[in-house]
Coordinates of C-alpha atoms in Angstrom, one line a residue:
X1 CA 13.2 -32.2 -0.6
X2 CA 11.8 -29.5 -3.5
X3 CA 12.4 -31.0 -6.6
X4 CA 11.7 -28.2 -9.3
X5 CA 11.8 -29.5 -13.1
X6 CA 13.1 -26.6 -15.6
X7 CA 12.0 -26.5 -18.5
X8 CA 14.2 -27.6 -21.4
X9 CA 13.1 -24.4 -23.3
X10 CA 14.6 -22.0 -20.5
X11 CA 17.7 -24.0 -19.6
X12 CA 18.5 -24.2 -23.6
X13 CA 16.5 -21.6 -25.7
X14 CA 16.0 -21.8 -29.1
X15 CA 18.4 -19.8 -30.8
X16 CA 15.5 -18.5 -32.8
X17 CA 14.1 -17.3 -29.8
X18 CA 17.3 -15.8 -28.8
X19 CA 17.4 -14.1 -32.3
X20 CA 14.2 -12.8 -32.4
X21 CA 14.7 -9.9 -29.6
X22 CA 18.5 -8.6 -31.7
X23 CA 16.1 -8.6 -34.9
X24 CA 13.7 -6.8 -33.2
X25 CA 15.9 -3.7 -33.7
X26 CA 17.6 -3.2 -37.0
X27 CA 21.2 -2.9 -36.4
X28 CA 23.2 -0.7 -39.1
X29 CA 26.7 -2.8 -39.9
X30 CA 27.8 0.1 -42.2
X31 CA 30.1 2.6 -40.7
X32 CA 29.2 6.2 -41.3
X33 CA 30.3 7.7 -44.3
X34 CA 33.9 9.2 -44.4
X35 CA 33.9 13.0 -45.0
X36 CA 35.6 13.9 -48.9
X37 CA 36.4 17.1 -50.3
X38 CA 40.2 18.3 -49.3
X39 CA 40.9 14.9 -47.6
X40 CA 39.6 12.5 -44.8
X41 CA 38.8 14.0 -41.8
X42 CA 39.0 11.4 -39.3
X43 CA 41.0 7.7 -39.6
X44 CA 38.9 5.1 -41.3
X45 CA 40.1 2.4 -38.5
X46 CA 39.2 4.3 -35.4
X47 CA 35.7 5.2 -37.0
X48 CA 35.4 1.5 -37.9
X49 CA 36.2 0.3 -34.3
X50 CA 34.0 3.2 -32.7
X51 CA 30.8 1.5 -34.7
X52 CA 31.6 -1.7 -34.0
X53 CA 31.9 -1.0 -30.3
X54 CA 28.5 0.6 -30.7
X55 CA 27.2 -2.4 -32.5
X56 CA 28.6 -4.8 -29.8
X57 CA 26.9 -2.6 -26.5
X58 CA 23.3 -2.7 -28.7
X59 CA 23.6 -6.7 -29.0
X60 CA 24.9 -7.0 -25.6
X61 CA 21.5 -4.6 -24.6
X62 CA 19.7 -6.5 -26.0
X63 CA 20.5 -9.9 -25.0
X64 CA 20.9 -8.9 -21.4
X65 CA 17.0 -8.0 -21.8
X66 CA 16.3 -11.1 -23.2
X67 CA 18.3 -13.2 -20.4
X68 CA 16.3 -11.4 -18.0
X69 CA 13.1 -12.7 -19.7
X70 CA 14.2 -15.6 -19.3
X71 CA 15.5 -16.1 -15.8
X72 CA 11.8 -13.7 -14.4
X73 CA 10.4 -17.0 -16.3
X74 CA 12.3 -19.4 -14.3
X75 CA 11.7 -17.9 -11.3
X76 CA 7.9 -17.6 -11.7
X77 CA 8.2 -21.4 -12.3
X78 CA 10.1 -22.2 -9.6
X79 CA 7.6 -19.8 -7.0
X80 CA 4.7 -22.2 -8.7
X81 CA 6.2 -25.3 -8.3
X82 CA 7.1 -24.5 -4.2
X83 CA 3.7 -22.8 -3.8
X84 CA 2.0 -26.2 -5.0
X85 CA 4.1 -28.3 -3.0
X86 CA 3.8 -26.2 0.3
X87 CA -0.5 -26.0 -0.6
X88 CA -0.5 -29.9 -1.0
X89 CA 1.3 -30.3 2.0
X90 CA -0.9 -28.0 3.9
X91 CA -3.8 -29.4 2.8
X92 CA -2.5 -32.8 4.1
X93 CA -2.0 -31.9 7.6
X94 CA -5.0 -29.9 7.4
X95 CA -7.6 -32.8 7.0
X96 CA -5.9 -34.4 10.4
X97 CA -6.3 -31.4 12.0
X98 CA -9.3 -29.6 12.9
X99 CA -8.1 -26.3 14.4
X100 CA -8.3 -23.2 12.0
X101 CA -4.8 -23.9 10.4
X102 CA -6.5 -25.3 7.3
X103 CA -5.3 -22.3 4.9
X104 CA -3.1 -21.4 2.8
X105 CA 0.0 -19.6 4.4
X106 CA 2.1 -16.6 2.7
X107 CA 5.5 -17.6 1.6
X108 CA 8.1 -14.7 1.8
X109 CA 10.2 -14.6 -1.0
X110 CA 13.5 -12.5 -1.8
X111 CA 12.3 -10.0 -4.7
X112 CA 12.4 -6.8 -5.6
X113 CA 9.7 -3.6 -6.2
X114 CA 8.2 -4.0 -9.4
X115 CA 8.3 -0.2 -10.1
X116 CA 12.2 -0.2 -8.8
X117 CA 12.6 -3.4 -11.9
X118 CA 10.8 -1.4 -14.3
X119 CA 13.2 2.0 -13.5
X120 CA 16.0 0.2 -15.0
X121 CA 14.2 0.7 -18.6
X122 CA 15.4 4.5 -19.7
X123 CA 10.9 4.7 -21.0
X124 CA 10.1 4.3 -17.6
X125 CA 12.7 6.9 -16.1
X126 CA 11.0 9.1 -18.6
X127 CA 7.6 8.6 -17.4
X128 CA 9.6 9.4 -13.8
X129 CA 11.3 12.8 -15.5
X130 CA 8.0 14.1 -16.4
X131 CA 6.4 13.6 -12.9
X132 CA 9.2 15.9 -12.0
X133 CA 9.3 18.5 -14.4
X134 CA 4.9 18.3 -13.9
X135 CA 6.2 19.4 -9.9
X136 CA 8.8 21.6 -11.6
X137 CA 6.0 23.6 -13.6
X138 CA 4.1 24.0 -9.8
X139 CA 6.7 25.8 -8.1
X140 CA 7.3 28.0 -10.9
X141 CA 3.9 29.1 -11.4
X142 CA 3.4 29.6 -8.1
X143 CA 6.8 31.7 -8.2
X144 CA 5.5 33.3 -11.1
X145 CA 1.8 34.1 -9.9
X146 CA 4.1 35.6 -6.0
X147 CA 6.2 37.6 -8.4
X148 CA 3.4 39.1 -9.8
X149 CA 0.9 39.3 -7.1
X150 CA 3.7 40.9 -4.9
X151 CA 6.8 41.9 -6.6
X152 CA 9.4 39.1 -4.9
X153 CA 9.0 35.4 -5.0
X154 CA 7.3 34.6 -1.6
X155 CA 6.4 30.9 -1.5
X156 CA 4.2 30.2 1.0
X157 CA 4.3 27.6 3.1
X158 CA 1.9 28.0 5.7
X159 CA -0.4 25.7 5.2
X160 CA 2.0 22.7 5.0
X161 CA 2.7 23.8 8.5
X162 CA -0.5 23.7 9.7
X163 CA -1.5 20.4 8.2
X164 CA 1.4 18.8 10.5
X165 CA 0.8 21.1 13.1
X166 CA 1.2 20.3 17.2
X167 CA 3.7 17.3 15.9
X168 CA 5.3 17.0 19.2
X169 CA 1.1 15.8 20.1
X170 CA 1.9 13.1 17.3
X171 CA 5.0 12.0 18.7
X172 CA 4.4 11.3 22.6
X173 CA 0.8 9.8 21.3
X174 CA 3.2 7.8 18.7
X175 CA 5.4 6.3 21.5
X176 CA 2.6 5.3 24.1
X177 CA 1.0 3.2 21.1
X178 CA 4.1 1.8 20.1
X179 CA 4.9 0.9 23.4
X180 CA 1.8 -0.8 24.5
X181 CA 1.4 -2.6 21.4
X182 CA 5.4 -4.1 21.8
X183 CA 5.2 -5.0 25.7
X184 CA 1.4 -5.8 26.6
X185 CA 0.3 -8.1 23.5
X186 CA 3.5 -9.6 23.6
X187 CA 3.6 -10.2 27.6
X188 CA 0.2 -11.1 28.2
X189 CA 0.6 -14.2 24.9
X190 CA 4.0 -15.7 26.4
X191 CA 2.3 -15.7 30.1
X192 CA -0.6 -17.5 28.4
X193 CA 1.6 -19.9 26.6
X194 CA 3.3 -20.8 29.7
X195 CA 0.8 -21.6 32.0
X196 CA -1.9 -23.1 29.7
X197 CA 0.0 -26.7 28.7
X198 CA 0.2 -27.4 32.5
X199 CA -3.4 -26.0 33.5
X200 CA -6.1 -27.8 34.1
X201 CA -8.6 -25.3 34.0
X202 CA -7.3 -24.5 30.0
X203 CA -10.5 -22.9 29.0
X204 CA -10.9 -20.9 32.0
X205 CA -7.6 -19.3 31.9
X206 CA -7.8 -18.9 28.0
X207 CA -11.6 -16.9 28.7
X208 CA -9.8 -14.5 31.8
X209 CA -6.5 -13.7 29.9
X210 CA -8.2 -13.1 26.7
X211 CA -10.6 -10.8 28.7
X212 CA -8.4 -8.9 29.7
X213 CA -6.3 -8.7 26.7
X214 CA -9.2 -7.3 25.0
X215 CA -10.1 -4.6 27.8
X216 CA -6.3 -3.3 27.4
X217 CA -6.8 -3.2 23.8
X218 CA -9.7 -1.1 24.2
X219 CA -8.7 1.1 26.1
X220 CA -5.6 1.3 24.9
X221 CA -5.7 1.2 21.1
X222 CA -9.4 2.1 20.2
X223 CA -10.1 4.7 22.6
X224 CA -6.9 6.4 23.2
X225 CA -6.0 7.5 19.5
X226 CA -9.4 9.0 19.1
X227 CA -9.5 11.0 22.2
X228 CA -5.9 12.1 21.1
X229 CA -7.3 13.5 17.7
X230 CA -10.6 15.0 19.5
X231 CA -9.4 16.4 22.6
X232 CA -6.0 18.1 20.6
X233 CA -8.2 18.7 17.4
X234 CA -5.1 17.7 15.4
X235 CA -5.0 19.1 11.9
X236 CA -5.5 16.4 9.3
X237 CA -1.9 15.7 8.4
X238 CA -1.4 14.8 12.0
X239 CA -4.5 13.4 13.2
X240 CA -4.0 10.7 9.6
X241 CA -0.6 10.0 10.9
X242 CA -2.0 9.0 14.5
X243 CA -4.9 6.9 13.5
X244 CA -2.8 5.3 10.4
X245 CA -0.3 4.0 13.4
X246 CA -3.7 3.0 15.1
X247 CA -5.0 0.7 12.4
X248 CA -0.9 -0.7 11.9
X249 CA -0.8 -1.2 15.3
X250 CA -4.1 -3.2 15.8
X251 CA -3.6 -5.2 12.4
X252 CA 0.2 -5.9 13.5
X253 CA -0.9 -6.9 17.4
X254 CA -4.0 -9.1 15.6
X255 CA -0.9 -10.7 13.4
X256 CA 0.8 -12.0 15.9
X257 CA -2.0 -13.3 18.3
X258 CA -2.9 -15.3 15.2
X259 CA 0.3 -16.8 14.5
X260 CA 1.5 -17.8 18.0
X261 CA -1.6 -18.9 19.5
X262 CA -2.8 -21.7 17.1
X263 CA 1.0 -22.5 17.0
X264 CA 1.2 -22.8 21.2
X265 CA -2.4 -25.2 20.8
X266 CA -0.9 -27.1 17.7
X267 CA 2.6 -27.9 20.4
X268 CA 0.1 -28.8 23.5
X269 CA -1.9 -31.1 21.2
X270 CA 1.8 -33.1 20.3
X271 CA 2.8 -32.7 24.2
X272 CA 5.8 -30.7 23.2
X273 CA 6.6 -27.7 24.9
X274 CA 5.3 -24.5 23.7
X275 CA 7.4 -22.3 21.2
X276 CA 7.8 -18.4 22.5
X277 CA 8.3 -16.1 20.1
X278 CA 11.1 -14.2 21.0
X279 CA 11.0 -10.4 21.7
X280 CA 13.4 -9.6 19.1
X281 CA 11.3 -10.8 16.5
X282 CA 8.1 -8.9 17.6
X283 CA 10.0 -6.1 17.8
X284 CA 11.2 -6.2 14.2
X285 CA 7.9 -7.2 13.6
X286 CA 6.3 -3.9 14.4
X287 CA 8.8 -2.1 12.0
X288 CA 9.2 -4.5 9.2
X289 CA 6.8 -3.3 5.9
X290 CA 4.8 -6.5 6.1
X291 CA 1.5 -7.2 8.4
X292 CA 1.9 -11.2 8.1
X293 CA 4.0 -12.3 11.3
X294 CA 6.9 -14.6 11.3
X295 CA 9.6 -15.6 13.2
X296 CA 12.3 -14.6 10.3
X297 CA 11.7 -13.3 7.4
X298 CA 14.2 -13.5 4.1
X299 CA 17.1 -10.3 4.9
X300 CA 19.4 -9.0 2.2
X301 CA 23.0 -9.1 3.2
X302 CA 23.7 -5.4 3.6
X303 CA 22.0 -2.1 3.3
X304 CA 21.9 0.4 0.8
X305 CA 22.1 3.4 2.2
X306 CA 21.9 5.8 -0.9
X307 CA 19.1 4.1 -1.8
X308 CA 17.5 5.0 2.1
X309 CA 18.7 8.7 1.3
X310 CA 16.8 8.7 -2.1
X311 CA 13.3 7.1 -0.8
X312 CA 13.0 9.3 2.0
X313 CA 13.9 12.1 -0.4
X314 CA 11.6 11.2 -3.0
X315 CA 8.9 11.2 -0.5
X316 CA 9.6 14.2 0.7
X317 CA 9.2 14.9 -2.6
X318 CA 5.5 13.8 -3.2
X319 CA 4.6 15.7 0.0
X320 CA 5.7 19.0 -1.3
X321 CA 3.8 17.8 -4.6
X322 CA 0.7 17.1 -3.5
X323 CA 1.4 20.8 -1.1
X324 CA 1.2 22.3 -4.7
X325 CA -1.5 20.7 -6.3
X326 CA -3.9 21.5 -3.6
X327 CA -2.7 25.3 -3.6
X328 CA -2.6 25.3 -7.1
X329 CA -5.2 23.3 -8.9
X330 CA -8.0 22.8 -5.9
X331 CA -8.1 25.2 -3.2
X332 CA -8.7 28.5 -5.5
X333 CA -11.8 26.6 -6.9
X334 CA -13.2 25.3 -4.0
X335 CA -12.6 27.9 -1.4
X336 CA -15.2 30.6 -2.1
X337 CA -17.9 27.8 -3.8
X338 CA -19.9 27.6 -0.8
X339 CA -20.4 31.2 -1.3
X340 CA -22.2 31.4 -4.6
X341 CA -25.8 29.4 -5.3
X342 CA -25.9 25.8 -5.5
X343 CA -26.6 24.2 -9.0
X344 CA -25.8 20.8 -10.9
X345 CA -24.1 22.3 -13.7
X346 CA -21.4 24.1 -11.1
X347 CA -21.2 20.9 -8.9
X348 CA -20.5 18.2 -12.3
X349 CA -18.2 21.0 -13.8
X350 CA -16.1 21.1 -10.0
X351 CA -16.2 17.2 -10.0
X352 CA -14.6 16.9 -13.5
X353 CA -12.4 20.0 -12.7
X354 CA -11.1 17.7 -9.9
X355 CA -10.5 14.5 -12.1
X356 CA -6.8 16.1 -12.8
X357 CA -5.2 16.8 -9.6
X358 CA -7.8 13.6 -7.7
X359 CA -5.7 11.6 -10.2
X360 CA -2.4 13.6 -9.7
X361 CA -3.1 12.9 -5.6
X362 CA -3.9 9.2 -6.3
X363 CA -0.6 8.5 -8.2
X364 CA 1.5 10.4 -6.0
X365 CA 0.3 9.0 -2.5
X366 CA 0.4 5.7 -4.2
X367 CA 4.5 6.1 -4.9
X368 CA 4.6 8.0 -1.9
X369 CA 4.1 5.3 0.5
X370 CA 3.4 2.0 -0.9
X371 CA 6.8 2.3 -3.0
X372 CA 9.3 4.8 -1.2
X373 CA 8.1 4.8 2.3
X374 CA 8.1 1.3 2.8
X375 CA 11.3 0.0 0.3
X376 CA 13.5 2.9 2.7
X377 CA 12.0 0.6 5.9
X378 CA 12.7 -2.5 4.3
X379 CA 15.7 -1.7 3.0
X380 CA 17.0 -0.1 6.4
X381 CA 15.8 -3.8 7.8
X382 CA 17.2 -5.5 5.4
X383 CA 13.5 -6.9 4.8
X384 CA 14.2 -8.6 1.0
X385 CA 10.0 -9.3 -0.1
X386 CA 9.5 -6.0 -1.5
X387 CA 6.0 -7.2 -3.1
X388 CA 4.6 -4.0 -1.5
X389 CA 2.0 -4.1 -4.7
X390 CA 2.1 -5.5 -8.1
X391 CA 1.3 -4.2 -11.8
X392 CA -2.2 -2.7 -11.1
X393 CA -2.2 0.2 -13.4
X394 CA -2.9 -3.1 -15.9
X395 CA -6.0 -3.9 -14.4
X396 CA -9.0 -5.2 -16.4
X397 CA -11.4 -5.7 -13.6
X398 CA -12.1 -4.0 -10.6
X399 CA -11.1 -7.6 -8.8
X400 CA -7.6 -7.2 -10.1
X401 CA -7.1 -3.8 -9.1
X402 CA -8.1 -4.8 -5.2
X403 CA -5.9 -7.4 -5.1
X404 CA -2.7 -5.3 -7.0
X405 CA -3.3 -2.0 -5.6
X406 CA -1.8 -3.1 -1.9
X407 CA -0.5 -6.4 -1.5
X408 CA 0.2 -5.5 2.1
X409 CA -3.6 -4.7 3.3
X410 CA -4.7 -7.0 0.9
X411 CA -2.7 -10.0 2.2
X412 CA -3.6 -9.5 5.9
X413 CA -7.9 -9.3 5.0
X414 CA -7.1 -12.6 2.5
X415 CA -5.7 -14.7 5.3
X416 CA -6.4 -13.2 8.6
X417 CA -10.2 -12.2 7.7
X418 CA -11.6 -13.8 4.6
X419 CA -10.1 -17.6 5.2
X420 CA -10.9 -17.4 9.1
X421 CA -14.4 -16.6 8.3
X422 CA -14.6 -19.0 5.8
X423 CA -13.6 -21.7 8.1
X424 CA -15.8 -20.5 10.6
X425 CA -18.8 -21.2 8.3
X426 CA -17.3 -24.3 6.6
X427 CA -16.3 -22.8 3.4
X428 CA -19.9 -21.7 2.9
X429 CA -21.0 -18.3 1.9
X430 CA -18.0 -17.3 -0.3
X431 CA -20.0 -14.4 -1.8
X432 CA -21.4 -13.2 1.1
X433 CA -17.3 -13.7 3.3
X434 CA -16.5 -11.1 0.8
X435 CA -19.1 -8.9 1.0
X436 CA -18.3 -8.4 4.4
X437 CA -14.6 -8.2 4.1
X438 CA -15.4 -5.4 1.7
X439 CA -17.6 -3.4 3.9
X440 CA -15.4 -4.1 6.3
X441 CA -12.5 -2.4 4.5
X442 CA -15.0 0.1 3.4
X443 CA -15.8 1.1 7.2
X444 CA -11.9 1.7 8.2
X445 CA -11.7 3.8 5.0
X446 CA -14.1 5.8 5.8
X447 CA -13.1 5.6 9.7
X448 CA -9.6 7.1 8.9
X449 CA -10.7 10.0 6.8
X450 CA -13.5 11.4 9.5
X451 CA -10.8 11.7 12.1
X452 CA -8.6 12.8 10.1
X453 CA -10.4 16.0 8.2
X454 CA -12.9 16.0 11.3
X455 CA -16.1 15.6 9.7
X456 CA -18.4 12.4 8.6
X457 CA -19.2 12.5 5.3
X458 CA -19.1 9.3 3.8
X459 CA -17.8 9.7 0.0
X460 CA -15.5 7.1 0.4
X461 CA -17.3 4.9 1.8
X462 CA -20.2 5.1 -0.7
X463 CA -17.8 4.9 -3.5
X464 CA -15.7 1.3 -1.9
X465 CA -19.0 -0.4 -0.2
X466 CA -21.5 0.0 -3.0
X467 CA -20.1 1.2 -6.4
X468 CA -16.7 -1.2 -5.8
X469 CA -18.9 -4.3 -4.4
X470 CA -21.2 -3.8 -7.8
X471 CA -17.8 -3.4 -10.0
X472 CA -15.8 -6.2 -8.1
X473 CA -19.0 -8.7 -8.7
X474 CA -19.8 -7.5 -12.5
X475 CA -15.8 -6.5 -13.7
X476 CA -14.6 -9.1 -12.9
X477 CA -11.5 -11.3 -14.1
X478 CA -12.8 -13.0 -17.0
X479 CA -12.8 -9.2 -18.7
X480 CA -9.8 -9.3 -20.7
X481 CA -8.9 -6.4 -23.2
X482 CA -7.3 -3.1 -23.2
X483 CA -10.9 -1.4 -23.4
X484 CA -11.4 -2.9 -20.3
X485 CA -8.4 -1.4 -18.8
X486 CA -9.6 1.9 -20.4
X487 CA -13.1 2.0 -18.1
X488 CA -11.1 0.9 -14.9
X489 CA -8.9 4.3 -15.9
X490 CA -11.9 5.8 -16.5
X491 CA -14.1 5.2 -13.6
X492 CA -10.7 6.3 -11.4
X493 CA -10.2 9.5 -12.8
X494 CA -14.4 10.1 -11.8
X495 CA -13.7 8.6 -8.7
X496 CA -10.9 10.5 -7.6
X497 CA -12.5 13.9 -8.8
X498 CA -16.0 12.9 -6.8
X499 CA -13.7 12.3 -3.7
X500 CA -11.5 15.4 -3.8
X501 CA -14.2 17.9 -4.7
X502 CA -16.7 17.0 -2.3
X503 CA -14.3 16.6 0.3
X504 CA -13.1 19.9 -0.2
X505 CA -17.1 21.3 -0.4
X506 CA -17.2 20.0 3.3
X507 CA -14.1 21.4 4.4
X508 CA -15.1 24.5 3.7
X509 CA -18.4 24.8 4.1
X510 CA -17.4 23.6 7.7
X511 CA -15.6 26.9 8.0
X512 CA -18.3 29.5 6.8
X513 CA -20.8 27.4 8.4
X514 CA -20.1 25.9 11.8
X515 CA -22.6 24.4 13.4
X516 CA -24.6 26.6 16.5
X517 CA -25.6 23.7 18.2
X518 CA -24.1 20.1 18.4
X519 CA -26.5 17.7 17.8
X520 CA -26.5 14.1 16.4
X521 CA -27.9 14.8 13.3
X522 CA -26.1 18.1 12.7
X523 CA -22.7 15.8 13.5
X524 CA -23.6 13.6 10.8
X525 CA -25.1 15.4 8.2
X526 CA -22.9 17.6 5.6
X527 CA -22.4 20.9 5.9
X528 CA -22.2 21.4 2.3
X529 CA -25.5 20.3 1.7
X530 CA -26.9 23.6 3.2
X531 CA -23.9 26.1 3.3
X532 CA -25.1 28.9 1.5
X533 CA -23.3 32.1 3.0

């Protein structure tokens, strides 16, 4: 039984306390001054009764904000308390046990989006309003610039078109990867589980099916998406789409191979028959926005489907935005710069030209899809731990901001990756565990954006393997401040703008200067480098 132990000061606030957040805000208990000359204009008693129902909705503003403090608090205190009972508990069946179950487990809680919280405040909704009227100010200049240019508004829209070109490619390629990952993974683990308590040949059977598990995975999730991409040459929209379902499909199929197979050894050890995950669950597995498997997961009772309507809108949204920023702010710099000579004064002025729209792209793919893509698919799952990411844009350390930025990623390295290893080398090494989980993340990184632009060069993996290992180790959390917060601002804006404009370089530089002959080295070595047409 959870016992959890309120604190006296949130069950029964001080009523100074309570006070303090109505003093905050002068409130004026002095009705406005009648009109005088010929007579009064309005009755005194309605004017009265009109300010003292404005005086009563402030208060009542006010100390709803302050209840709400109060009850986040509670809550945080409760989440603590379970949290230390469930780790004390697991660390008591973990000393009798000596399979790799000896970690700490996710608990899924009911709560919502922070940024969905902090839209209820009318400063925040602001902050929203002027992302808009930013997009607003893109389509009219590029209305503006058509109506000049050609005398009607044409907009343009051809390159969106492209960028998500040969969809019907994405979808069939879609299906077969969804497809394999639901029936094979999930056939091949249940047929194990049923035949390993009564074998007697446990490790041989384990060795063959996990063989060929991992050929079919191969095969099927490793080389199949990339030959997709190569063979079709997939524009990038597309080909990102396909190998972004690759990696969720391998990290969701890993997920569940983890959960169910330590649980079907921990049942044979107690001589209890195994536990089979049922099909249903897998299947809203592979859907659900989370990459941690369970059996259930805490559901809201019903689904909002305005709110569905307005995530999938407001994506939309952020895909038309980031359309405009690239026509408007990077592609009529970058397009022709391969063109004219090569000097450090042009190439630092195009990386800080880029800071602006590499910071523009960063926010918007950020709301895009850790905050509207994945609330509309938990919400149309009534899926009801929407702790997609937390308050990163606070950040005062590089270590921080990995851990805030995506909860979702982050969670399946922390306890799939990062523990395993660690018990593998017996909680030995720590520095050296996350080294590699970081050049591991580093690799996929840069993995998804060669197939997806067609091209190795590795910016981003230079910028996540070497410069964050060196900030992650050196900002770290003891740096408290707002300055700090400032440099992690900072170094993102410069990060950003060295990732969009040399990205860009390559693009096109790969287009006024394709390679004659395929070699290895030509493969791997920029374009940009020597472009000079």
């Amino acid at each position: 039984m959870l016992r959890i132990i309120w604190p006296v000061s949130l069950m029964f606030p001080d009523p100074q306390d309570t006070c303090s957040a109505v003093r905050a805000t002068p409130v004026n208990l002095l009705p406005l001054s009648v009109s005088s000359g010929g007579g009064v204009s309005t009755d005194p008693t309605e004017e009265w009764k009109r300010h003292m129902e404005g005086i009563k909705g402030e208060l009542l503003d006010q100390m709803n904000n302050h209840l709400r403090i109060l009850l986040d608090k509670a809550v945080n205190i409760a989440v603590e308390s379970y949290a230390q009972e469930h780790k004390t508990k697991t660390l008591g069946t973990a000393k009798r046990s000596n399979g790799p179950v000896n970690e700490k487990k996710k608990v899924f809680l009911h709560r919502a989006s922070l940024l969905d919280e902090l839209m209820e405040v009318g400063h925040f909704q602001t902050i929203y309003h002027m992302f808009i009227a930013v997009l607003c100010v893109f389509v009219i200049s590029t209305a503006a610039v058509d109506i000049i240019d050609h005398g009607s508004m044409v907009l343009d829209f051809d390159l969106l078109f492209y960028t998500f070109g040969q969809f019907g490619t994405v979808v069939w390629s879609w299906l077969f990867l969804f497809l394999y990952t639901l029936l094979v993974p999930y056939k091949v683990s249940t047929f194990w589980a049923s035949l390993y308590p009564k074998s007697k040949h446990k490790i041989l059977l384990s060795l063959c099916v996990g063989t060929f598990l991992l050929v079919c995975q191969t095969f099927a999730l490793y080389i199949f998406p990339v030959y997709v991409v190569n063979h079709y040459r997939l524009p990038p929209a597309s080909s990102s789409i396909v190998i972004l379902e690759q990696v969720r499909f391998i990290m969701k199929s890993y997920s569940f191979l983890r959960e169910t197979v330590p649980a079907v050894l921990k049942d044979e050890s107690k001589e209890k028959n195994p536990q089979i995950p049922k099909l249903s669950s897998y299947l809203y597995f592979l859907f659900c926005p989370t990459l941690i498997y369970r059996e259930n997961y805490p559901r809201t009772p019903y689904i909002r489907w305005k709110y569905v309507a307005k995530s999938f809108t407001q994506f939309l949204g952020c895909v038309f935005f980031v359309y405009f920023i690239l026509v408007t702010l990077c592609i009529p710099v970058f397009k022709n710069m391969s063109k004219e000579p090569f000097s450090k004064k042009t190439l630092v002025l195009s990386i800080f030209h880029a800071t602006l729209p590499g910071t523009f792209v960063l926010l918007i793919v950020f709301y895009a899809f850790l905050h509207c893509w994945l609330n509309a698919f938990a919400e149309m799952l009534r899926f009801a731990d929407r702790m997609f990411y937390k308050d990163w844009w606070n950040s005062t350390s590089f270590s921080n901001y990995y851990r805030t930025w995506n909860v979702v990623v982050h969670d399946w390295l922390y306890y799939y990756i990062y523990q395993d290893l660690l018990w593998l080398l017996r909680k030995r090494f720590r520095g050296g565990v996350m080294l590699g989980v970081f050049f591991m993340s580093a690799f996929v990184h840069e993995y998804i954006m060669t197939l997806s632009l067609g091209f190795f060069y590795p910016v981003m993996f230079c910028l996540f393997a070497f410069f964050g290992v060196v900030f992650h180790f050196t900002l770290n959390d003891k740096r408290t401040g707002p300055g700090w917060n400032v440099m992690i601002w900072t170094f993102l804006f410069v990060g950003q703008g060295i990732q969009l404009c040399l990205y860009c370089q390559e693009w096109y530089a790969q287009i006024h200067c394709p390679l004659t002959e395929k070699t290895f080295w030509g493969l791997i070595t920029p374009r940009s480098w020597s472009c000079r047409s």
